[in-house]
Structure formats: C-alpha cells, structure tokens
XYZ file of C-alpha atoms in Angstrom:
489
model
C -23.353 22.389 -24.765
C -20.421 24.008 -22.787
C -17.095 21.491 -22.954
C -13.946 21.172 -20.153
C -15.823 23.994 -17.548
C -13.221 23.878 -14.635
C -15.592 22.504 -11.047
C -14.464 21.830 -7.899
C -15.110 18.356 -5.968
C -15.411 18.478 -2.327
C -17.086 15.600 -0.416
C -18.701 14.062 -3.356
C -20.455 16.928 -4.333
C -19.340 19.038 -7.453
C -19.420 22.814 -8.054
C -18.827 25.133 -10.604
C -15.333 27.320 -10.271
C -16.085 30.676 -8.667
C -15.323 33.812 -11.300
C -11.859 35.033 -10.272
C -10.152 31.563 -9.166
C -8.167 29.186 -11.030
C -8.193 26.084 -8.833
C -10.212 24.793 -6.700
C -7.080 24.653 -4.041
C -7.230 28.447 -3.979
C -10.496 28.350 -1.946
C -9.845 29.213 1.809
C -11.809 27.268 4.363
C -14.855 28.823 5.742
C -18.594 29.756 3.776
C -18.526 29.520 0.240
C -21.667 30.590 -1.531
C -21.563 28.078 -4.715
C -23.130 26.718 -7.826
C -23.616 23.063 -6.929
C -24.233 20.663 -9.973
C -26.438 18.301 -8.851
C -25.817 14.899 -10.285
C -30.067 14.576 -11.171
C -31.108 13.427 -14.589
C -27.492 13.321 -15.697
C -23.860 11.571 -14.734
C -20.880 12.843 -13.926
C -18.834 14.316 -15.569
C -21.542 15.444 -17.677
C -24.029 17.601 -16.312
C -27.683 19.420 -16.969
C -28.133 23.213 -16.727
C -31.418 22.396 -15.148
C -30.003 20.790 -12.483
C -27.826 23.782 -11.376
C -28.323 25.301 -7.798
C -27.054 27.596 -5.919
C -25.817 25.947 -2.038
C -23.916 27.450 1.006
C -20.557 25.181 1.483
C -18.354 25.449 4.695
C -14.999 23.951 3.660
C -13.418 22.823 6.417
C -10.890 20.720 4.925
C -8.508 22.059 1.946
C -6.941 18.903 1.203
C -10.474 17.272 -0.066
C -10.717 20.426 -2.578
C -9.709 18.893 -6.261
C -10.256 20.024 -9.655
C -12.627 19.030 -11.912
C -13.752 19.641 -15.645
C -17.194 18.615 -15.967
C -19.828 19.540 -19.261
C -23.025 21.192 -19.274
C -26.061 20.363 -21.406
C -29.191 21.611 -22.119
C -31.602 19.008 -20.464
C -33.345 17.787 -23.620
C -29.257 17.668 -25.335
C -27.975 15.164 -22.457
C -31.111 12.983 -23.158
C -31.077 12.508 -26.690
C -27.510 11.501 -26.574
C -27.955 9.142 -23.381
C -30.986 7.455 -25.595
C -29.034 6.907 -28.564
C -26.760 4.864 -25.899
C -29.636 3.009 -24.391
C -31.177 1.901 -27.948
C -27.453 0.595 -29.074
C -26.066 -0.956 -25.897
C -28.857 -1.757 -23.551
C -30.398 -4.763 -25.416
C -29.176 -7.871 -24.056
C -29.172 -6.715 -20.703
C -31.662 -8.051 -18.131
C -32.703 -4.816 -16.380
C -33.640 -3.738 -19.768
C -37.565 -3.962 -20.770
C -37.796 -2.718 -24.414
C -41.679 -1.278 -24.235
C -41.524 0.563 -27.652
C -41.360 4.155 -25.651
C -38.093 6.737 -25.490
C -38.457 6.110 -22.066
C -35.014 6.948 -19.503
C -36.115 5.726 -16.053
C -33.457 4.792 -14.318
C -30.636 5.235 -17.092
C -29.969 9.065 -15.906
C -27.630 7.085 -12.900
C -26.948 3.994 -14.557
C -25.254 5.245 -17.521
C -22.724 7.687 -18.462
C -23.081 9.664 -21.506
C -19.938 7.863 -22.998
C -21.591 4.346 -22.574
C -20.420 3.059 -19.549
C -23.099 1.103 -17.175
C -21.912 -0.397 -14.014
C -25.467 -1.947 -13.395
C -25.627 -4.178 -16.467
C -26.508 -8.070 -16.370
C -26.893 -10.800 -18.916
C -28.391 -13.186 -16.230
C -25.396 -15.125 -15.276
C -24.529 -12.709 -12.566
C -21.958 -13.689 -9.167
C -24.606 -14.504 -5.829
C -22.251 -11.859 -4.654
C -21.332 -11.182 -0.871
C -22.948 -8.099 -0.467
C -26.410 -9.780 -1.770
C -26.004 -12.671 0.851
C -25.823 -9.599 3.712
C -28.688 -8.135 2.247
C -30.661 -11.276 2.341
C -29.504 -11.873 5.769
C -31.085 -8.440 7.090
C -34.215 -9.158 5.105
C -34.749 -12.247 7.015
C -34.199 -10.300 10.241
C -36.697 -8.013 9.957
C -39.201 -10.908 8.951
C -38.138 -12.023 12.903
C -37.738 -9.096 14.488
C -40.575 -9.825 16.612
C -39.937 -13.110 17.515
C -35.669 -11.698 18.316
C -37.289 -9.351 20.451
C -39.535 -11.864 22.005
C -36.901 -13.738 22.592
C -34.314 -11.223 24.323
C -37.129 -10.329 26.906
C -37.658 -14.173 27.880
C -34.411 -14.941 28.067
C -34.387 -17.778 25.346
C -30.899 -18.050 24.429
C -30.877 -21.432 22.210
C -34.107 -20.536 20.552
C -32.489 -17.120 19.399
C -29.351 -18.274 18.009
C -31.759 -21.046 16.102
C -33.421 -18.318 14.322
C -30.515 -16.074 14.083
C -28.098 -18.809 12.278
C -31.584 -20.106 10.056
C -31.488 -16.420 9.500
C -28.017 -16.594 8.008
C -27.917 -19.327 6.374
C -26.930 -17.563 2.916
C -23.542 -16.090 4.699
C -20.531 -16.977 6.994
C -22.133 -17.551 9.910
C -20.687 -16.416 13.451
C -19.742 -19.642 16.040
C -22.940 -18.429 17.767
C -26.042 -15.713 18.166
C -26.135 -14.168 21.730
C -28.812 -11.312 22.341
C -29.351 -8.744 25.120
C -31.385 -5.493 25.831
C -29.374 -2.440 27.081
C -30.787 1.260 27.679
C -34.155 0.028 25.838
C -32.417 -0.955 22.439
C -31.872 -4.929 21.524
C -28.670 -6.406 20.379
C -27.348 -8.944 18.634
C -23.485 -10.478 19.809
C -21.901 -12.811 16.704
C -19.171 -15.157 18.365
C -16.668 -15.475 15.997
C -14.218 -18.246 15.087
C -10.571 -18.182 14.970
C -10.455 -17.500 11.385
C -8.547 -14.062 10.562
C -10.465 -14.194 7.449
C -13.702 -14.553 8.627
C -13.610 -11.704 11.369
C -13.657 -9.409 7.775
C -16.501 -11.548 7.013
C -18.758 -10.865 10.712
C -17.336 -7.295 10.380
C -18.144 -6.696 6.963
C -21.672 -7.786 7.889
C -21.912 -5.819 10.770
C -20.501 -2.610 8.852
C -23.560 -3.442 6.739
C -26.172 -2.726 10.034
C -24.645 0.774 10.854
C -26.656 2.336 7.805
C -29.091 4.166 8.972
C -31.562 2.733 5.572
C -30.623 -0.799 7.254
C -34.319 -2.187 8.235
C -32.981 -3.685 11.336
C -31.524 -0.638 12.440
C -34.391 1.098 11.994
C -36.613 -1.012 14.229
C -33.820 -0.818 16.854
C -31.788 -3.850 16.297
C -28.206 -3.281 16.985
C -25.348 -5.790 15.573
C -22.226 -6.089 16.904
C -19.464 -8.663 15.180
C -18.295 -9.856 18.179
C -18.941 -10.105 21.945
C -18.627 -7.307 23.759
C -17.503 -6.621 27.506
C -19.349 -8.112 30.369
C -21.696 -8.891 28.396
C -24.533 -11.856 29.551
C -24.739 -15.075 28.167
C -21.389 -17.491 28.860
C -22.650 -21.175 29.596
C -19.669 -23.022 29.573
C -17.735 -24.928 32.231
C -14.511 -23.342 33.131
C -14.466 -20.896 36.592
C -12.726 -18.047 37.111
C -10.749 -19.380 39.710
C -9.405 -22.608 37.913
C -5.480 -22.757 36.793
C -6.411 -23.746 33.124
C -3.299 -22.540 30.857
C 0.135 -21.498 30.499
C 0.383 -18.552 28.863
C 3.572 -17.690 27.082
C 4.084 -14.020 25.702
C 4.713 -14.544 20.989
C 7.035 -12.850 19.194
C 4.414 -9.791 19.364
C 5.071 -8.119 23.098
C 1.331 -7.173 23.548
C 0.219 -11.148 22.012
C 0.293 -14.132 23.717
C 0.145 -17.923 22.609
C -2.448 -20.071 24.964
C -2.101 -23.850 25.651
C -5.033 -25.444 27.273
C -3.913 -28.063 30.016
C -5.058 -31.573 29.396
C -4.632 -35.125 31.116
C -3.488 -37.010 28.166
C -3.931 -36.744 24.379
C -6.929 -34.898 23.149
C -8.326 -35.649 20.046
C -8.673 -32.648 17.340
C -12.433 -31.859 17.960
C -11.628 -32.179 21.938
C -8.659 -29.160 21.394
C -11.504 -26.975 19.416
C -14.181 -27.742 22.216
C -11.529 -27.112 24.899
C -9.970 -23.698 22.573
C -13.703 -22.277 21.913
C -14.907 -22.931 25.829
C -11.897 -21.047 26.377
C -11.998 -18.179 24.134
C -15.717 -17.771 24.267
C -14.904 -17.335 29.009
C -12.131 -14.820 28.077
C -14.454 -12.948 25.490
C -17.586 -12.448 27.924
C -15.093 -11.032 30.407
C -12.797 -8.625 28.375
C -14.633 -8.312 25.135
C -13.740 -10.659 22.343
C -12.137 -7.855 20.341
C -9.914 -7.416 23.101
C -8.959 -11.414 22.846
C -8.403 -11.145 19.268
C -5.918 -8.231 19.686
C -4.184 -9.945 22.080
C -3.863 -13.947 22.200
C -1.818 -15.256 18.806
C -2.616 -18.747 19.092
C -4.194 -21.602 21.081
C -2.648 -25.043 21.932
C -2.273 -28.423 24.017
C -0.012 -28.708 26.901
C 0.071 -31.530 29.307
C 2.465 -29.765 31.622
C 1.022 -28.885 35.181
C 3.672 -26.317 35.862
C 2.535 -22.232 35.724
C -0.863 -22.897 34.764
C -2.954 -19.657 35.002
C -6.669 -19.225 35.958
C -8.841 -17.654 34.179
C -8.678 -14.263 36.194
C -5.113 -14.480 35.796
C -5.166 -14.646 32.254
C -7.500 -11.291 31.974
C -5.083 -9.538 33.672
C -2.441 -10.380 31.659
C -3.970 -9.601 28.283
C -5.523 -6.374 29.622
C -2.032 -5.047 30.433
C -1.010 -6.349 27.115
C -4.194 -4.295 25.348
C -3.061 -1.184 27.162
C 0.672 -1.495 24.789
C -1.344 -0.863 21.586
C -3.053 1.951 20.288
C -5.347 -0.049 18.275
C -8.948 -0.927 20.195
C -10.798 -2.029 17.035
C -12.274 -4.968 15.143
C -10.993 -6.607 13.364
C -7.433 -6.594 15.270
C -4.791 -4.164 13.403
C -2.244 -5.969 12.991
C 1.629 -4.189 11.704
C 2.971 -5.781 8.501
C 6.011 -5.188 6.258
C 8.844 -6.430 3.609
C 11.551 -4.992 1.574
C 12.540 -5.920 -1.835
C 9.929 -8.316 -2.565
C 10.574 -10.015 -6.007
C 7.277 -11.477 -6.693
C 5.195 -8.823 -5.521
C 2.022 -6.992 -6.696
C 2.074 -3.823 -8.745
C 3.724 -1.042 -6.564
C 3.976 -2.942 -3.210
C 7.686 -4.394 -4.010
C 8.191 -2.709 -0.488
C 5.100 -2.149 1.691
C 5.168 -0.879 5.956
C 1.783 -0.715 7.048
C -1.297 -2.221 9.114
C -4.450 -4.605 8.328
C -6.829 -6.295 10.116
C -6.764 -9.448 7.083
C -3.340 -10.539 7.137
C -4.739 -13.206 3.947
C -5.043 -10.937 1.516
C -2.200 -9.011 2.702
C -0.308 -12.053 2.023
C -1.052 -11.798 -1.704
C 0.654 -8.599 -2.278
C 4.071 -10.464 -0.997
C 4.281 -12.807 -3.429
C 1.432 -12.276 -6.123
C 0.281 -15.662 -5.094
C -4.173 -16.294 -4.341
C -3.885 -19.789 -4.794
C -4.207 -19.913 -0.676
C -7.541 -17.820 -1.042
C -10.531 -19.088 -3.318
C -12.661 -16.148 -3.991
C -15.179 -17.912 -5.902
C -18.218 -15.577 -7.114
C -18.394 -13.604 -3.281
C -16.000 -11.358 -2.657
C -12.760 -9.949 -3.932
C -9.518 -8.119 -2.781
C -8.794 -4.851 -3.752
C -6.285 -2.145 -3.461
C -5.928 1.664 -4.536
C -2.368 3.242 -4.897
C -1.883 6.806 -4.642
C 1.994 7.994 -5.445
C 3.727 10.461 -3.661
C 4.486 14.221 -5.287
C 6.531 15.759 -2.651
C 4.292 17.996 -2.018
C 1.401 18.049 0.711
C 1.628 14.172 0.697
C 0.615 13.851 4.313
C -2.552 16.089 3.598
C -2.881 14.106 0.591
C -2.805 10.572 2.897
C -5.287 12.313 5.156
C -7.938 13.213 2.334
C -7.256 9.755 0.150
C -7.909 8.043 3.809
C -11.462 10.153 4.128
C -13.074 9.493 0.125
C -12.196 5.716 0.218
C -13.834 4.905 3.002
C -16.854 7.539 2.309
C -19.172 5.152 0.261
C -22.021 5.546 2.320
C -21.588 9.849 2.120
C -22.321 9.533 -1.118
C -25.611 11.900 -2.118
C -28.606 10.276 -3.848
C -29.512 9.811 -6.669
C -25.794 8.584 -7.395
C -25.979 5.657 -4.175
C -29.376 4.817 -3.442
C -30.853 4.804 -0.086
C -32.077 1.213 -0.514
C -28.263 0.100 -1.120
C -27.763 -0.035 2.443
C -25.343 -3.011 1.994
C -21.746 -1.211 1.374
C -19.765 -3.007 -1.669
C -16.652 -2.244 0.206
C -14.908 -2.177 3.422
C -11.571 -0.753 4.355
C -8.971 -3.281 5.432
C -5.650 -1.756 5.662
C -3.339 1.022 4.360
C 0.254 1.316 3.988
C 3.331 3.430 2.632
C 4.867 1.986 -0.421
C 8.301 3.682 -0.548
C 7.046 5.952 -3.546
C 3.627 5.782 -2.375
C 0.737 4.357 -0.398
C -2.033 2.175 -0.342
C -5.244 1.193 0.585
C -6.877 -1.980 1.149
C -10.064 -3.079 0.530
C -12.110 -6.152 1.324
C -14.554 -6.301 -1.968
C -18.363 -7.650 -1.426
C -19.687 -6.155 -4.605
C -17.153 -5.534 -7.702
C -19.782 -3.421 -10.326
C -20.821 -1.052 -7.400
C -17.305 -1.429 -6.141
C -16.363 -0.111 -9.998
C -18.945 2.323 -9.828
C -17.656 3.671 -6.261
C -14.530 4.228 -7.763
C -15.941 5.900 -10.969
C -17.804 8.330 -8.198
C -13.879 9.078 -7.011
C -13.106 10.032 -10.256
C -11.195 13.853 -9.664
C -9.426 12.486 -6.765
C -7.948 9.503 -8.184
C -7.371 11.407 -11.818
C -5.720 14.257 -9.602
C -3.114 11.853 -7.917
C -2.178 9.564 -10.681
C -4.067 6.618 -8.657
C -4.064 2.875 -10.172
C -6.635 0.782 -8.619
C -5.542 -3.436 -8.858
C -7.851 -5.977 -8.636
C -7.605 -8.944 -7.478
C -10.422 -12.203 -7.844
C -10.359 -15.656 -9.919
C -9.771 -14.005 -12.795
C -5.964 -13.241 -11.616
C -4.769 -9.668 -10.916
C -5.907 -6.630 -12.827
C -4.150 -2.682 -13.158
C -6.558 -0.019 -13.825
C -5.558 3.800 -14.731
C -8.649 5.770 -12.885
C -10.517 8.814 -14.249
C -14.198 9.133 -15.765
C -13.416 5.741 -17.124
C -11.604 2.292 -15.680
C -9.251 1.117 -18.176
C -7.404 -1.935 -18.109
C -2.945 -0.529 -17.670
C -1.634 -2.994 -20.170
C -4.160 -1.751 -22.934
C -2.391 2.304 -22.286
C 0.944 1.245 -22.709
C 1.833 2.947 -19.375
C 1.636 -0.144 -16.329
C-alpha cells in the first residue's frame, strides 16, 4: 500500500503526477502521455495497481486541472479491507443478499474503503423524482409502436391519451402533441403556467437527451415544450382577431396579457380563455419564446387597444430579440443586498435562474411556500473566491457541476440514464458564487458530489441542502460531513 501519492483530476478521470512536476496546474495544454487510474474494482480515492493504464490526454482546458492525493493497493489488499466493511455495515440493507460467500459484486462502486455507501436502503426509501422519470420512459418504450402509429395517422387525442396514461407517475404537461420531422418522431409537452413545473417538464426532458435513454434510442425525441410552427393548435382564436391589450411589466422585454371579455368570467372561464391563448401564441413563436416573454395573464373588459393575435407575435418577438437568453426554462435576473434571513453565504446574491421558487428560499430561509415531500429537493454548491484565477475558476466549477452524465463507467452506470440533478441557476455572492440545482435524486445526488471530490476540496466548496428535513451545510472532500459537527459553518 502506497499512502497520499499526489494525481491529477481532469474531466472526471484521475492520473498519477508525472515525475518532475509538482502540481497538476503545471501541466501545459496539449498531449500528455499519462498513467490513468481507472476507478475498476476500487473507489476513489483509493485505488488498485491492477487497474493502472497508461492513456494519451489532450488538455485543453487548464482551469479543470486539480490536485489530487489518491492510494494505491495491491488488488487482493483493497478487497480484504472493502470485505471487512461489507460483513460489518452491509447487513440491514436491502440490496444486501448474505449467501455465505466473500463475494464483492457490486460493492467495488458502491462503497468506499472508509465505509461510505451512497446506494444503501432499509426499505422505506423516497418514490423519488428521478424514479417517476424513469418509469415514465419505461412505459414509452412499451408504446412506442402504437406513438409512432399514431404520429403517421394523424391521431392527435388518441396520442396524448396514451402519452398522459404514460405519465401518470409524474407532473404531467397541459397536453401531448406529436409530429414526424426529417424521419425522426417527436413528442411536444404543453406546459402550464407554473414556474415550478417548467423545471419539472424540463427536468424530464433533460432525462431523454441520454443517449442510454430507450426512447432515444428507438428515435423518439422529447421536447418540454412546443416548439416553433409546429402542427397541432385546435383552438378557436384567429390570427386576425383583436383579442388583448398588451401592456409592457416592469421587465422591458416582458409583457402582462389581459384577455378581453363581455362581462365577468368565472375562474375556470379565465384559465380556458388564458390556455387557448397561450397554447395560439406558442404554436406560432415557440412556447419557450412565450415564457421568456409574457409575465402574466389577465381579464379586461375594456375594448380600447386590443391586439390580434399577429399583433401580439410581433410584439413579443421584438421583445425576445432584447435578451440574450433563448432557453428553457426562461432565465430570469435576480438579486438582493443585505438579506437578514438568508441562507448560508447568499446574504447578498446577483445572478440568474430559470426557478424563481427555490430562489426565493435563499432570501429569506423560508420553504414553507414549497412542499418537497419525498420527490425532489433544492440544492446549492458555493465556491468562494481566492483572488486569484476566479473567473477561470467560475468557468471550470460551471463545466463539473453540470457534467453528471460525463462521468466514466463503472462510477455512473449506463443504465442510470435518469440524471439526479439539473442545473437551475448560478450567481455571484459578494465573496463568492453559486450554483443551483434542482434535486430529483439526493443519494446519487450525494454520490455526484462525492465524484467532485478534488474540485470542491480544492476550492473550499460547502454544498447546502435543502428538503423537509430543513436546511443542511456540508464541508466537501472524500467524505460529506454535516458543518455544525466541524466546528467551522
């Protein structure tokens, strides 16, 4: 056994320090002839001779060079150590068949060598949100044939009945709409006004990009929203009617809608009448575009300056052209100063999100507006600022967090196709910056940031949690440990 051996981590991957350098940081970009240390029959930071290689790198990005210190066993050393774990901690634990053998299947990337399994279950497990996406793209391939069948004929209602049976399990979009462009099929998901559930349909969607995704793979495409001129509208309102005012928010590239009526509408008449609406604007500029660009919808009864529906596109496509932003969810700009109640390290916070909600939180420390319940969870990792290289240091933070799916097997399974994180956000912090994450999964989301170990050990990062359970500080390294049990939060 060979303790503290200085290694290099660049894009997930970790190497052995070259003779003659004394930080990974001193590597210049360009070939690299290395030792990798592949992360096969062992865990990081603890590593197998036997799994050593030797691997042509091209660095072509300094700033995602860190140090490392990793150990090296002799094969048969790392598994008599990681048995003695499995025989004293792995009873109780539902995964775990006791079959009277030595056996390690499957511990060599559950486990760490000091203990630690992400995986483990006692049976009373969270129906997490994650899960419910993976159940929905199970069910899709079981009806991939009859989607398909469906696209070709035309049958619009009997798709969106088998697409919304088909999600039963998650937040479902207002409405399936399907179409077949240069030979591939596609799935639209109409989504509702709630800034919440856009994550929701995106986080979903973010789910079918995979390549393992089954419905990818039989050439199913998802997209969380409805995309430009795309087929499908069936709703009553012409192009040519004056339907609204439209009055520019607070935001110059936003504006707030009001739908004429004749008299008082009832509250399920205004949705009808705000949906119709939407769902017309959507087929003809893209409903991404809509979102980044209308604030709110509403009732007016007065005649005067009512626009048509042509009108209106032309407004908010003049408006889209003021942004930068052209995603989904919308970005939308946030900040405060000073704020007295607010989570660790975001007492002053500049930035953009597309989930204002869980934005919210970090103002005041307050949930009680959000119930997370046993889905999801909010999540964000702090990096402080050194003075030095910080913007390089934004830039590779920026490319790791949202790198889940880069990460090599045997560490990330193929099969785990369903992401247990999304980006949401990021922001400067005054000291320091953050980023945002919308949580579907919190043991893989743990083990994720395990995986980010040397990066987040490097900066001094503090990852906070945030679910039913309240809010929770963790110092980052090999380990997560609770802040308030170091002494230092």
């Amino acid at each position: 056994m060979q303790k503290k051996i200085k290694a290099i981590f660049y894009e997930f991957k970790y190497y052995l320090l070259p003779d003659g350098y004394s930080s990974a940081k001193e590597l210049e970009e360009g070939e690299h002839t290395l030792i990798r240390l592949r992360e096969e029959f062992c865990l990081a930071p603890d590593f197998v001779i036997e799994s050593e290689c030797e691997e042509n790198v091209e660095i072509t990005d300094k700033n995602r060079l860190f140090d490392a210190e990793v150990n090296l066993y002799e094969r048969k050393e790392y598994d008599e150590i990681l048995l003695s774990r499995v025989k004293s901690l792995c009873k109780g634990c539902t995964r775990y068949t006791d079959d009277g053998k030595d056996g390690l299947d499957g511990h060599h990337r559950e486990m760490s060598l000091g203990g630690v399994c992400y995986e483990r279950s006692d049976g009373n497990d969270n129906y997490d949100y994650s899960a419910r996406v993976y159940g929905f793209y199970d069910k899709l391939e079981s009806r991939a044939d009859d989607i398909a069948d469906c696209i070709e004929k035309g049958k619009a209602k009997k798709l969106n009945k088998i697409c919304m049976e088909c999600a039963s399990d998650i937040l479902r979009p207002k409405r399936f709409y399907g179409s077949k462009r240069d030979g591939k099929y596609w799935l639209f998901m109409q989504t509702g006004l709630s800034e919440l559930g856009h994550v929701l349909l995106a986080y979903t969607a973010f789910a079918a990009r995979s390549v393992n995704n089954p419905v990818n793979q039989l050439g199913l495409n998802i997209i969380p929203f409805i995309p430009k001129d795309a087929v499908g509208y069936d709703g009553k309102i012409r192009a040519k009617k004056p339907v609204a005012q439209v009055v520019q928010s607070e935001i110059p590239w936003r504006y707030d809608i009001s739908v004429y009526f004749d008299g008082d509408p009832d509250d399920a008449q205004a949705q009808t009448a705000f949906d119709d609406l939407h769902a017309r604007l959507a087929f003809a500029l893209g409903e991404d575009l809509v979102f980044r660009t209308v604030e709110s919808y509403g009732v007016t009864r007065d005649k005067n300056d009512l626009k048509t529906v042509e009108e209106i596109c032309a407004m908010l496509e003049e408006a889209d052209g003021m942004q930068e932003s052209d995603g989904f969810p919308p970005d939308l700009p946030y900040g405060w100063e000073d704020a007295e109640n607010s989570l660790p390290y975001r007492r002053n916070s500049s930035g953009i999100t597309n989930c204002c909600p869980f934005i919210n939180i970090c103002y005041d420390g307050d949930a009680s507006h959000i119930s997370f319940g046993e889905d999801y969870s909010y999540a964000y990792l702090y990096f402080p600022y050194s003075g030095e290289n910080d913007e390089g240091l934004v830039s590779a933070a920026g490319w790791y967090v949202g790198g889940e799916t880069l990460v090599p097997e045997p560490v990330v399974l193929k099969e785990e196709f369903v992401p247990s994180c999304m980006p949401i956000g990021v922001c400067s912090c005054g000291d320091g910056f953050a980023f945002d994450f919308f949580v579907a999964d919190e043991k893989r989301f743990y083990r994720f940031i395990k995986i980010l170990a040397p990066v987040l050990s490097a900066t001094g990062a503090r990852l906070i949690m945030v679910n039913d359970d309240g809010v929770t500080e963790y110092v980052c390294g090999n380990e997560l440990v609770p802040a308030d049990s170091t002494g230092n939060n």
